[in-house]
Coordinates of C-alpha atoms in Angstrom, one line a residue:
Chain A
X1 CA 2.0 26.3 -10.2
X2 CA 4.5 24.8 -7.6
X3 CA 7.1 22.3 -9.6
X4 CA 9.9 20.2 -8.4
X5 CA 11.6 18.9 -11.0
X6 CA 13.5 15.3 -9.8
X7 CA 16.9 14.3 -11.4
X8 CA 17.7 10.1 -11.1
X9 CA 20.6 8.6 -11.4
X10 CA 20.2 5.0 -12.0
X11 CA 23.9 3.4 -12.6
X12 CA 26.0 0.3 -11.7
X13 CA 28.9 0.7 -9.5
X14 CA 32.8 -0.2 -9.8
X15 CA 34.7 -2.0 -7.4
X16 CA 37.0 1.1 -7.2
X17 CA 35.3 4.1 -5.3
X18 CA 36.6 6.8 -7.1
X19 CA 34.9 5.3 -10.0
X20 CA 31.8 6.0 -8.0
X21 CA 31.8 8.9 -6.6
X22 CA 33.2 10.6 -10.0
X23 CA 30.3 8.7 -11.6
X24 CA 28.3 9.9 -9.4
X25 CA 28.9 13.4 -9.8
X26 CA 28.5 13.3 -13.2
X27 CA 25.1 12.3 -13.3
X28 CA 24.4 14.8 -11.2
X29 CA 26.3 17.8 -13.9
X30 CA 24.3 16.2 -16.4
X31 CA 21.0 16.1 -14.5
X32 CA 21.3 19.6 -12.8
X33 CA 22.0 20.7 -16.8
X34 CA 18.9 19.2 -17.9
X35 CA 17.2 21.1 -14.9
X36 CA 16.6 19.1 -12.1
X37 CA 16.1 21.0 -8.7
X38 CA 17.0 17.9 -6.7
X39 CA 19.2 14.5 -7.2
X40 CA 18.9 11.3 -6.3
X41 CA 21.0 8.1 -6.2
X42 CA 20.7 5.2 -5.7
X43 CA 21.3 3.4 -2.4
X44 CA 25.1 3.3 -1.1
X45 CA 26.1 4.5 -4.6
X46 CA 29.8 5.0 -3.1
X47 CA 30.6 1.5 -2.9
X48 CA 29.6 -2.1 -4.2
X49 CA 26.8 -3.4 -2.2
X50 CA 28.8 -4.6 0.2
X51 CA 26.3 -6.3 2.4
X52 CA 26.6 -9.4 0.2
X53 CA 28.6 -11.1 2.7
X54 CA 29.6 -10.7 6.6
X55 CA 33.2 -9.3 6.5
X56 CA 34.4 -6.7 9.0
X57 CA 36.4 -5.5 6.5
X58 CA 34.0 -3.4 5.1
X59 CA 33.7 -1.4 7.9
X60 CA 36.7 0.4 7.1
X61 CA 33.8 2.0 4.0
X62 CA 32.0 3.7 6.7
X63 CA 32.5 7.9 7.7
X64 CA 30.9 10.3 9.2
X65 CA 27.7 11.8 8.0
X66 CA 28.4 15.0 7.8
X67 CA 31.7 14.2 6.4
X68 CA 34.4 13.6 3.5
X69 CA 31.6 12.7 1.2
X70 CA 29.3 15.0 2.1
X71 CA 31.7 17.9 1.7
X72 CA 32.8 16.7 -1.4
X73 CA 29.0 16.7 -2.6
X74 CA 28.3 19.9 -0.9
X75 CA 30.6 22.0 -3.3
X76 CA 29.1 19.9 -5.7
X77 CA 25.3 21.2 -5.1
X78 CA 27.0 24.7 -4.4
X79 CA 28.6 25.0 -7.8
X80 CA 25.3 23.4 -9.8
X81 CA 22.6 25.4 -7.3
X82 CA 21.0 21.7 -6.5
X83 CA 19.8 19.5 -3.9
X84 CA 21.0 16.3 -3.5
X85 CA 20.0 13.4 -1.6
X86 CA 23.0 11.2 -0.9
X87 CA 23.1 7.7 0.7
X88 CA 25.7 6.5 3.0
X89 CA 27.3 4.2 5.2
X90 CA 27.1 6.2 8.3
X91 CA 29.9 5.6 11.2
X92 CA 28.8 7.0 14.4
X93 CA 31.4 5.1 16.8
X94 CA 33.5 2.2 15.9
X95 CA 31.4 -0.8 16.4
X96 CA 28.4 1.8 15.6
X97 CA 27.0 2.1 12.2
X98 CA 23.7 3.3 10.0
X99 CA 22.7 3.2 6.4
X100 CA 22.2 6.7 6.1
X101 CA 20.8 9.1 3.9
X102 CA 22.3 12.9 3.9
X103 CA 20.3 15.7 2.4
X104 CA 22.3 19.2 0.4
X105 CA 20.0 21.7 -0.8
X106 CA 22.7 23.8 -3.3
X107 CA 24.2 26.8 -1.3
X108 CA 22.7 26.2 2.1
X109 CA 24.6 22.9 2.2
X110 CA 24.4 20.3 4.5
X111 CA 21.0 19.8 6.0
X112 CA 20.5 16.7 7.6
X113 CA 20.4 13.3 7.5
X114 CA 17.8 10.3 8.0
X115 CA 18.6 6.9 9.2
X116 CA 17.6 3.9 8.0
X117 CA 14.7 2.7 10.2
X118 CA 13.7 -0.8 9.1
X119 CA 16.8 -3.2 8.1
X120 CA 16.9 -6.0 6.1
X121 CA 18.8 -9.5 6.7
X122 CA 18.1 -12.1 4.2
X123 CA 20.2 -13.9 1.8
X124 CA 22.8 -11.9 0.2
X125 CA 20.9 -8.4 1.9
X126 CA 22.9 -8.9 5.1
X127 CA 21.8 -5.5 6.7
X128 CA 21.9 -6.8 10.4
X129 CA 25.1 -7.4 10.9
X130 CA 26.3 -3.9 9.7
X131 CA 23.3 -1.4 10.2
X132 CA 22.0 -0.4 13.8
X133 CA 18.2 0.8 13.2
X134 CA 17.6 4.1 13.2
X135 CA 16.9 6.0 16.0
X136 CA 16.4 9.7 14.4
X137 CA 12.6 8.6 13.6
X138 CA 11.3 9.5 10.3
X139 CA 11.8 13.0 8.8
X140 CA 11.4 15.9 6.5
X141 CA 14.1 18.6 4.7
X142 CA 12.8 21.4 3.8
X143 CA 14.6 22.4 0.5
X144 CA 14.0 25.7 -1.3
X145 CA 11.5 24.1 -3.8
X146 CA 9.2 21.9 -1.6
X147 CA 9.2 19.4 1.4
X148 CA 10.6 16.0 0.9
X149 CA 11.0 13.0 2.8
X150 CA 13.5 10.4 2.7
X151 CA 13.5 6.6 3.2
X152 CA 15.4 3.7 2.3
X153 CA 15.1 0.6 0.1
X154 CA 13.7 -1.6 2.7
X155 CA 11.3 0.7 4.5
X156 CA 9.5 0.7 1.5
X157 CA 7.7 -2.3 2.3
X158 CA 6.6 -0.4 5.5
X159 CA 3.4 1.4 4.9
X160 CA 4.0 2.9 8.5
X161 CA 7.2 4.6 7.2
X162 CA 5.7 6.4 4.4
X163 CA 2.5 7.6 6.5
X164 CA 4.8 9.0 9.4
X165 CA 6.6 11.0 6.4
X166 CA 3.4 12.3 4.5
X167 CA 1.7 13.1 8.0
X168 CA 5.4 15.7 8.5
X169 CA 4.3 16.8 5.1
X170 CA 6.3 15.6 3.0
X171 CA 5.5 16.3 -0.8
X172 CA 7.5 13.8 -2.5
X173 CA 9.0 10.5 -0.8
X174 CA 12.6 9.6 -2.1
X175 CA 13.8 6.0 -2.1
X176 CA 17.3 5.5 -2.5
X177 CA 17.3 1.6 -2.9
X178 CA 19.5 -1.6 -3.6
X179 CA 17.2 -4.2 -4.8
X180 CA 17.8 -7.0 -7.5
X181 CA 17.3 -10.9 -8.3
X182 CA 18.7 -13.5 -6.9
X183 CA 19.7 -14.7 -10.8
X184 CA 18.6 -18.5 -9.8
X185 CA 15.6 -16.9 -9.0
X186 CA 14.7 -14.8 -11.9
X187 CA 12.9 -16.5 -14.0
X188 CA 10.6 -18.1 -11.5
X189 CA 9.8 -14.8 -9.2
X190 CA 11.6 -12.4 -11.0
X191 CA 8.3 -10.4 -12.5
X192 CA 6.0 -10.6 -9.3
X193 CA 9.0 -9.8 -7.0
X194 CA 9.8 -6.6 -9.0
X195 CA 5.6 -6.0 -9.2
X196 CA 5.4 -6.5 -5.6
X197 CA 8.0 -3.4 -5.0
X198 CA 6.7 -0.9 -7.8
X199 CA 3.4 -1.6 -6.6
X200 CA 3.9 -1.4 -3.2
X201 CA 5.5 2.2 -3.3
X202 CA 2.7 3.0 -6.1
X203 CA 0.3 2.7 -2.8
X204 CA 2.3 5.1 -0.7
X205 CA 1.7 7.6 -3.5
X206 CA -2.2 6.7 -3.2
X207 CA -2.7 6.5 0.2
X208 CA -1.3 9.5 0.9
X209 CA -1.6 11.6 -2.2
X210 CA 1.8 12.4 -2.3
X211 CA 4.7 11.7 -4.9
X212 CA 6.8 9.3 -4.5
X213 CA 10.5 8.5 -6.2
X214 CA 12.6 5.3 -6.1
X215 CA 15.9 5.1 -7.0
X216 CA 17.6 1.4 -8.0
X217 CA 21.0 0.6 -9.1
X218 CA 21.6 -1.8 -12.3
X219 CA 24.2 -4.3 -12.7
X220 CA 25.3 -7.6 -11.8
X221 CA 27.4 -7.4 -8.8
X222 CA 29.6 -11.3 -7.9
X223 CA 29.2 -12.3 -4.3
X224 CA 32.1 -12.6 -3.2
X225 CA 33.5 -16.5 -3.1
X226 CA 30.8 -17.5 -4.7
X227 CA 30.7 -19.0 -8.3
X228 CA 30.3 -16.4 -11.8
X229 CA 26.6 -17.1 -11.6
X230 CA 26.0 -16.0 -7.5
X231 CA 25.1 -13.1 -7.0
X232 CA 22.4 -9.7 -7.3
X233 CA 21.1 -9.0 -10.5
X234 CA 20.2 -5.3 -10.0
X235 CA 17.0 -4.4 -11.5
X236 CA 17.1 -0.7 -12.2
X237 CA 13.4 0.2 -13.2
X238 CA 13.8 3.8 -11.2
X239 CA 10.6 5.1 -10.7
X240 CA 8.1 8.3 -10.1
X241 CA 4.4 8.0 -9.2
X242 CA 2.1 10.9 -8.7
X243 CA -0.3 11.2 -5.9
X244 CA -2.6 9.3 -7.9
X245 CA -0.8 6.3 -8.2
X246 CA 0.2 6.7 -11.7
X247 CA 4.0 5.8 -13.0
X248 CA 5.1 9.1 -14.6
X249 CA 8.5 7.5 -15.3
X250 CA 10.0 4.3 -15.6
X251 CA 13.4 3.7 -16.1
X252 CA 15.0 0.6 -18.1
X253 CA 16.1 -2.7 -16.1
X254 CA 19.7 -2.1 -17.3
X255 CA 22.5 0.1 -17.9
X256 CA 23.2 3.6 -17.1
X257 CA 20.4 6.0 -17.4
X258 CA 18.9 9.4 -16.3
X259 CA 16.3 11.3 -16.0
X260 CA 14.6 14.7 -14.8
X261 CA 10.5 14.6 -14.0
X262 CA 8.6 17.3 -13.4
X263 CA 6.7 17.1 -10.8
X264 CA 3.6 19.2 -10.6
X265 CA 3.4 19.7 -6.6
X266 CA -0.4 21.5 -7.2
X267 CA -1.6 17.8 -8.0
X268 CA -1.4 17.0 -4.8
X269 CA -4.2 18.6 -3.1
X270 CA -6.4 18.2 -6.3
X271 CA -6.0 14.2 -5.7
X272 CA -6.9 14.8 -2.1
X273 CA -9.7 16.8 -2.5
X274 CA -11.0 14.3 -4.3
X275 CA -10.5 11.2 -2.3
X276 CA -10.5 13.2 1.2
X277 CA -8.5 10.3 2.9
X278 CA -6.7 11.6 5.5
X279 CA -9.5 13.0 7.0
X280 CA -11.0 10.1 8.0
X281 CA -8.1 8.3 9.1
X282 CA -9.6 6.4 12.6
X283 CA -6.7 7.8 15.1
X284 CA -9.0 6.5 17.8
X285 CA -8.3 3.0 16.4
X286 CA -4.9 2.7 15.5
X287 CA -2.8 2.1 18.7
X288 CA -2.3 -1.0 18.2
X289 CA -0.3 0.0 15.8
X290 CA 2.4 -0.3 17.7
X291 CA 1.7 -3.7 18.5
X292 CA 4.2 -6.5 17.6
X293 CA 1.2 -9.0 17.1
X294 CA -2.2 -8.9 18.2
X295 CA -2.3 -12.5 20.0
X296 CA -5.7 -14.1 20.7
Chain B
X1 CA -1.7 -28.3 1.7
X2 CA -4.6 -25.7 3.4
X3 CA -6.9 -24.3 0.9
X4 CA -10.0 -22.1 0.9
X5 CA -12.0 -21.4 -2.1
X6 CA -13.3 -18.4 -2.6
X7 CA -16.8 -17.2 -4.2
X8 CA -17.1 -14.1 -5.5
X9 CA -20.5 -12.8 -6.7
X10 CA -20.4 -9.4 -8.8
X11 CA -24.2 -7.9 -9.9
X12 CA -26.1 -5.1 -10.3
X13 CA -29.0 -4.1 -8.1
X14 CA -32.9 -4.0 -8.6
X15 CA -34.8 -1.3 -7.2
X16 CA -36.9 -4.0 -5.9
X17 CA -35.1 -5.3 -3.0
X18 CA -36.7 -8.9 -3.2
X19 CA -35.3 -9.5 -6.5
X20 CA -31.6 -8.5 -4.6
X21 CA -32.0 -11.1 -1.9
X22 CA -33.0 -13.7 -4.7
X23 CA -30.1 -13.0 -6.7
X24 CA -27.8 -12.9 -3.8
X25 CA -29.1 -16.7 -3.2
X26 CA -29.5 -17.6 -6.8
X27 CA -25.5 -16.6 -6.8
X28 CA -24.5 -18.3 -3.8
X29 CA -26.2 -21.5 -4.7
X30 CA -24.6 -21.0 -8.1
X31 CA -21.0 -20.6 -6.0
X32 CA -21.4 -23.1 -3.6
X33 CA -22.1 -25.9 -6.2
X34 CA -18.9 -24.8 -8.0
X35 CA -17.0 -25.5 -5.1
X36 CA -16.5 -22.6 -2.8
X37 CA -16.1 -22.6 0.9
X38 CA -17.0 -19.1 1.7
X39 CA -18.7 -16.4 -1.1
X40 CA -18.5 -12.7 -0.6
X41 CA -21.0 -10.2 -2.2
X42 CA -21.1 -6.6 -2.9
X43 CA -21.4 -4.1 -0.3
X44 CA -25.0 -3.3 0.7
X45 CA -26.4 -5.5 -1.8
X46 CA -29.6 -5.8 -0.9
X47 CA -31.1 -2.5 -2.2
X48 CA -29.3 0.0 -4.7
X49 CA -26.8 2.4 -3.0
X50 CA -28.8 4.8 -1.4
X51 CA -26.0 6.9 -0.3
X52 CA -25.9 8.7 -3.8
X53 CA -28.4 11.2 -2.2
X54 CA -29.4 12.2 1.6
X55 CA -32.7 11.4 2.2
X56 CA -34.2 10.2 5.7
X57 CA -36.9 7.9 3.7
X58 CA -33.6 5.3 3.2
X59 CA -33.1 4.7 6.9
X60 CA -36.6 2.1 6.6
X61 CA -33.7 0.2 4.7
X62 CA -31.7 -0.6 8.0
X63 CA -32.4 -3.5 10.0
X64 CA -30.9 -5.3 13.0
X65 CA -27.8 -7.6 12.4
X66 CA -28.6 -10.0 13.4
X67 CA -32.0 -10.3 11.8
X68 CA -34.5 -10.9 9.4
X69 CA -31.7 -10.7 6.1
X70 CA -29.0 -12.8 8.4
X71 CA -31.6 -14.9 9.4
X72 CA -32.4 -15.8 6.1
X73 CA -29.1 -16.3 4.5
X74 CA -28.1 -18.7 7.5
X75 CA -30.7 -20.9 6.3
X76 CA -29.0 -21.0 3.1
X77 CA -25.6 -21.3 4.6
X78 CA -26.6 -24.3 6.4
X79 CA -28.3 -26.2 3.7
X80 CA -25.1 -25.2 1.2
X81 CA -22.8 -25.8 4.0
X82 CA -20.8 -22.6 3.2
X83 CA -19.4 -19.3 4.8
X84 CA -21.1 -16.1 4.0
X85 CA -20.0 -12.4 4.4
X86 CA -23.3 -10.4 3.9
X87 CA -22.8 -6.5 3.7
X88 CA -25.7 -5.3 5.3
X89 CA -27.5 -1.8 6.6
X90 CA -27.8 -2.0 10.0
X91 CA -30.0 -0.4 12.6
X92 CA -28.5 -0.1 16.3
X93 CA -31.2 1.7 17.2
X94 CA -33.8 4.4 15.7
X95 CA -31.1 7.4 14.8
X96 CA -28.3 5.2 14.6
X97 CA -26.9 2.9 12.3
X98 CA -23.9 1.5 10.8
X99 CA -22.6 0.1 7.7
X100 CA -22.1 -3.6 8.4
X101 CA -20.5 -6.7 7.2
X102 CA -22.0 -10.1 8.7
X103 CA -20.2 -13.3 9.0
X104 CA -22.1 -16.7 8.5
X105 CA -20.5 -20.2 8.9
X106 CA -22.6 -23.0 7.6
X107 CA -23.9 -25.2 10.0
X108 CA -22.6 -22.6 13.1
X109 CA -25.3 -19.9 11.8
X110 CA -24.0 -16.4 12.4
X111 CA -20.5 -15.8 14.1
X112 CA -20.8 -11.7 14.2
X113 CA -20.1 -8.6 12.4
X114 CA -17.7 -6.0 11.5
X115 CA -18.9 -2.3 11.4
X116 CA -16.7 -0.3 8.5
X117 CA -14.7 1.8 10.1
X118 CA -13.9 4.4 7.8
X119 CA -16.8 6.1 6.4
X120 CA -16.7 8.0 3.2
X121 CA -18.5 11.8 2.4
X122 CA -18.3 13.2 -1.2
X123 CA -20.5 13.1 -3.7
X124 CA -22.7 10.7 -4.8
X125 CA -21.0 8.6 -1.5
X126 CA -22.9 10.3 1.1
X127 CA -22.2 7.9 3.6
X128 CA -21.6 10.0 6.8
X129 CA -25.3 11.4 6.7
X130 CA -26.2 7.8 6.8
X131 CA -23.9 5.3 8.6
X132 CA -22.2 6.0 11.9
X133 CA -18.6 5.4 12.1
X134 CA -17.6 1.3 13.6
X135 CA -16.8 1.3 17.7
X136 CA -16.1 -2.4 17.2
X137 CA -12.3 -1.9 15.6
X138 CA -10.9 -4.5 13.4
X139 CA -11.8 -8.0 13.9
X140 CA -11.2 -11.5 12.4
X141 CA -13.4 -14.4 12.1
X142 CA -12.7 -17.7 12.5
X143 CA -14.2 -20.1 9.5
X144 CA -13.9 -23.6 9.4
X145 CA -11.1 -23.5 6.6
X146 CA -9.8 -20.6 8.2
X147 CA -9.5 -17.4 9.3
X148 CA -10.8 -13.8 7.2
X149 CA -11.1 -10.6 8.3
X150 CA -13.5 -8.4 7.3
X151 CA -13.4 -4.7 6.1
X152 CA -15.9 -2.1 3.9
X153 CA -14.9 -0.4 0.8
X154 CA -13.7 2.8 1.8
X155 CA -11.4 1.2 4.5
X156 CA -9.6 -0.5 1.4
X157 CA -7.8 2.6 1.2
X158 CA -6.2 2.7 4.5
X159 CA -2.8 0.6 5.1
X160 CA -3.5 0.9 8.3
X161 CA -7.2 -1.5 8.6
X162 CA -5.7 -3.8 6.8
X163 CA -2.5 -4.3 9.0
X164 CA -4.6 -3.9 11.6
X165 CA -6.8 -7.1 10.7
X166 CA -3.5 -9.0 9.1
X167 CA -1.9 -8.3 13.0
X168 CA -5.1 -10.7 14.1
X169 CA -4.0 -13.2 12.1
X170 CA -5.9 -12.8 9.0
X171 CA -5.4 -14.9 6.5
X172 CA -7.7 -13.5 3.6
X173 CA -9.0 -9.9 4.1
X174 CA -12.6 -9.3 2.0
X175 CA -13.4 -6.5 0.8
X176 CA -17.1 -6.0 -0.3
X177 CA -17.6 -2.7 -2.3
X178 CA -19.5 0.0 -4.0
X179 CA -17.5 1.9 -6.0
X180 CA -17.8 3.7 -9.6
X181 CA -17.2 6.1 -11.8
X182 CA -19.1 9.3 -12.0
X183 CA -20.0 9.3 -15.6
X184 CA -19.0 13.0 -16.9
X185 CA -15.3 12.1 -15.1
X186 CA -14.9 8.4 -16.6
X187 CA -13.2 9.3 -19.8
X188 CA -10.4 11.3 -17.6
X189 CA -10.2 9.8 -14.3
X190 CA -11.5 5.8 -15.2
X191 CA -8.4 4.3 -15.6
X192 CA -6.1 5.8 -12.8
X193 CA -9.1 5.6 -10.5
X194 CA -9.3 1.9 -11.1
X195 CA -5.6 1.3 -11.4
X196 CA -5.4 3.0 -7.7
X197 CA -8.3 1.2 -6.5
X198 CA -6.7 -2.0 -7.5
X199 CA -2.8 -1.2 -6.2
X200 CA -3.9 -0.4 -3.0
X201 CA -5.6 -3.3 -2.4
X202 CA -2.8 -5.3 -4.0
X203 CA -0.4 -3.7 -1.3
X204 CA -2.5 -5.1 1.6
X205 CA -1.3 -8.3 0.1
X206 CA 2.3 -7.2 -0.3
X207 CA 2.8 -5.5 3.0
X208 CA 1.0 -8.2 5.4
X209 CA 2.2 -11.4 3.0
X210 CA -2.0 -12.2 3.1
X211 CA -4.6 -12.7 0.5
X212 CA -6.8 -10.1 -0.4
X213 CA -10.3 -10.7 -2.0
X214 CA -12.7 -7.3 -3.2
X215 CA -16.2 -7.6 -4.5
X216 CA -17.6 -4.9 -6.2
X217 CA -20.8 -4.1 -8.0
X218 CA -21.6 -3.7 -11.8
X219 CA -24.4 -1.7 -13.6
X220 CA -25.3 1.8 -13.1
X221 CA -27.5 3.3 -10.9
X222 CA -28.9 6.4 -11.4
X223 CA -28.7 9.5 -9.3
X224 CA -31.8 10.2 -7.8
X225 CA -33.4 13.6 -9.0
X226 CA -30.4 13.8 -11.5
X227 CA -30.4 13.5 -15.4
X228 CA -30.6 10.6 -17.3
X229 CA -26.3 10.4 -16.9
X230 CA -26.0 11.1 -13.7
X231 CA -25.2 8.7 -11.2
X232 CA -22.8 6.2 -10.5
X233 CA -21.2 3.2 -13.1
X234 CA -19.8 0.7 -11.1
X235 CA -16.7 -0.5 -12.3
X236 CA -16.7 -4.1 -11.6
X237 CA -13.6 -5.8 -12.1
X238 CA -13.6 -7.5 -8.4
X239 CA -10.3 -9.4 -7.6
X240 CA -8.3 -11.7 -5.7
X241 CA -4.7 -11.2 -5.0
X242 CA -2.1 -13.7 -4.0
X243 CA -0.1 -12.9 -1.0
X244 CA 3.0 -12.1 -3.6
X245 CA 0.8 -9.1 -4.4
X246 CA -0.1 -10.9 -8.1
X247 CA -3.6 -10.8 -9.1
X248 CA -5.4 -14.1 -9.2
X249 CA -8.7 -13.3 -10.8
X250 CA -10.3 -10.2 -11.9
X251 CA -13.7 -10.2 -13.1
X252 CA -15.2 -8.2 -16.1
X253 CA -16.2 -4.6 -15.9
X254 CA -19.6 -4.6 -16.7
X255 CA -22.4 -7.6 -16.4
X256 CA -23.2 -10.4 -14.1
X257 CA -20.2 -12.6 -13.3
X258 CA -18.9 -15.1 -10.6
X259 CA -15.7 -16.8 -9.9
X260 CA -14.7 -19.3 -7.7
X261 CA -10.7 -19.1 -6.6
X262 CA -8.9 -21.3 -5.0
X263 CA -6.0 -20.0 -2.5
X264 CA -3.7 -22.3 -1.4
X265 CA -2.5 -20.9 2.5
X266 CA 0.7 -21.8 2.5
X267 CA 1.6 -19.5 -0.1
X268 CA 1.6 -16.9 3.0
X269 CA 4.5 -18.5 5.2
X270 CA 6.4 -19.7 2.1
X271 CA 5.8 -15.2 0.9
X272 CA 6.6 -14.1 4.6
X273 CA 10.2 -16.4 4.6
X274 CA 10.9 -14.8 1.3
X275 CA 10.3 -11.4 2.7
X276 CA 10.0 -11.2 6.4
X277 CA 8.4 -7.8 6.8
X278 CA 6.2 -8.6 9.8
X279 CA 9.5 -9.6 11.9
X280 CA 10.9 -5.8 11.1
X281 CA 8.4 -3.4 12.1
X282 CA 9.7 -0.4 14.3
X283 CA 6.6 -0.9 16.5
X284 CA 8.7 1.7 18.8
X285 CA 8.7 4.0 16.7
X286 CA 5.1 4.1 15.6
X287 CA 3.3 5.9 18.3
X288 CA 2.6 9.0 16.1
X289 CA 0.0 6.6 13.6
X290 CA -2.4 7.8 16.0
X291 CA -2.0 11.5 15.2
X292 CA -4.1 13.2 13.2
X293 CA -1.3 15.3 11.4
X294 CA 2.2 15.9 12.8
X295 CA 2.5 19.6 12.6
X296 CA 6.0 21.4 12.6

């Protein structure tokens, strides 16, 4: 039997980034202790989520990828014999920037990185203005203990994104993700906003019999000159989902809290030898795919 | 405000195929005096599903669509002034035939058909012996109070049909199905089955900010040749879904049942404003859809 047993960190962050990243690499002590093979965070876990507002100042949070943090992280995985997958705010060039996801597999260090391909810009999620899409495509690492593939918060949404991964091969989907409320908006959309997302990445798992694992932050984080009450109410809920769809985990809304799934990579081809879906997948059919909108 | 009420008819099927057409009629009469605009049924429902074994006598099932089964349910259309989508064997010619969906507007008769696309093989579903694989892609229809699109049970569980059909401006996406449990796997497979069944379809909604409507069959029909447990229980529970991914209706698992739902349209800009997905597709970067696997 082929396991991969998946460490999350689900945490609020600190206005100070040492706070974070020392945070950070806790959870991930206390996760590899409890036997994780591989770690994930949650999205941009280095800083606040910045993209709250439009301020050049906070490019000044971006590095390379490979870089400080990475290395930090690398000796890190080295020390603990883990893998880690570690999202950043990537700067290529000044004036030339990517939300970016770095992968560490324990003693063979660095291994890559993916780039965020589909970026957000709504209210208080103002990606645009600091993320250039992706242009690296969507990818696989292979670590010691299975294939993975990596993605980012709002490429979840993208049913495209997570059928390029599983068609590399990926086993298990990671989701490193900043997602919360609007708090005026809570009560009113608050439960079918947060059921849209979990269900949404519960069909990736189905559609492509593969795992998937999505990683949230928690906490209320202020936007900045705005009143007490503006802001993103962070709604945890980390989550894993076999390849048939079921939640095997569910973390809380709030608060700091781990935890270490196994997953049982064998269930995989069990699930798609039972609903044989890729192979009748209409390739003939799909180019227009790649179609913006198919006008009348 | 833009609204189109929905009839959905679950049942079981006779072996006697008149008794099907009258209770398809009996149900749409029912349907249309409650208020519906356009009433879905069960896929192939005017014999039992044939498919469970692979036997050449079935093929004197097929006829042409149009024809005789179209040609009576326009009638009924016309005099009910509703929209029909009949799921239908049809015969293209002797050898070949296709599992077919027809569309019926009222007084406008018959508009065309959509041929399912993705065609299922495992057992008890023996559907690629039988039905030839759709050469007419994905394909909306343009009804009175709007416009559907059209696609066949086993093409529920590809992301890609239904963006497909959502990308030709889609509003509702109807699903008519036959799908069950095997008996002897109920007790350990029923309720992910299901639950995946349901998500996926749910995501449709999600991911293409549309509505999504599913019809399924009830009852069990036994497995030709088999033992007295052997064959297939339909599992019911046909659904609407909202284009916030929520679940509007769901109809009992077992028994005779019929709903009429009301979806109000504009639910699908105010949903795509929210949550602009469409506007951020890496249509660039989606040329590989249209591979069957993307080796190393």
């Amino acid at each position: 039997m082929r396991r991969m047993n998946v460490g999350i960190a689900q945490f609020a962050m600190s206005s100070d980034l040492a706070v974070n990243l020392d945070r950070a690499e806790a959870h991930i002590e206390q996760l590899a202790g409890d036997g994780a093979d591989v770690i994930c965070l949650p999205e941009l876990f280095a800083s606040r989520y910045f993209c709250q507002t439009e301020n050049p100042d906070h490019y000044a949070l971006a590095e390379a990828v490979p870089g400080p943090t990475t290395e930090r992280f690398e000796a890190v995985a080295r020390k603990l014999d883990v893998a880690l997958v570690l999202s950043l705010f990537e700067q290529r060039a000044p004036g030339l920037y990517h939300n970016t996801a770095a992968v560490i597999d324990g003693p063979r260090g660095y291994l890559g990185k993916y780039r965020k391909m589909h970026i957000p810009d709504d209210p208080r999620y103002y990606e645009k203005y600091y993320f250039t899409p992706g242009d690296m495509g969507f990818r696989t690492f292979d670590l010691r203990v299975g294939r993975i593939g990596v993605l980012i918060c709002w490429d979840q949404w993208y049913p495209e994104a997570a059928r390029l991964t599983a068609l590399r091969g990926a086993e298990v989907l990671f989701y490193p993700t900043a997602i919360g409320w609007h708090p005026e908006e809570k009560d009113s959309h608050g439960v079918q906003q947060h059921g849209a997302w979990e269900t949404i990445q519960r069909s990736h798992a189905v559609a492509n019999g593969c795992f998937v694992v999505s990683v949230n932050r928690t906490g209320f984080e202020p936007e900045p000159g705005g009143s007490a009450d503006e802001g993103i109410q962070f709604w945890g809920q980390s989550f894993a989902v076999g390849p048939d769809g079921a939640v095997l985990e569910r973390l809380p809304e709030s608060g700091e809290s781990t935890a270490v799934v196994s997953l049982d990579l064998d269930l995989m081809a069990e699930q798609r030898h039972g609903w044989p879906f890729l192979r009748d997948r209409r390739i003939d059919a799909y180019g227009e795919l790649a179609s913006r909108w198919l006008d009348d």
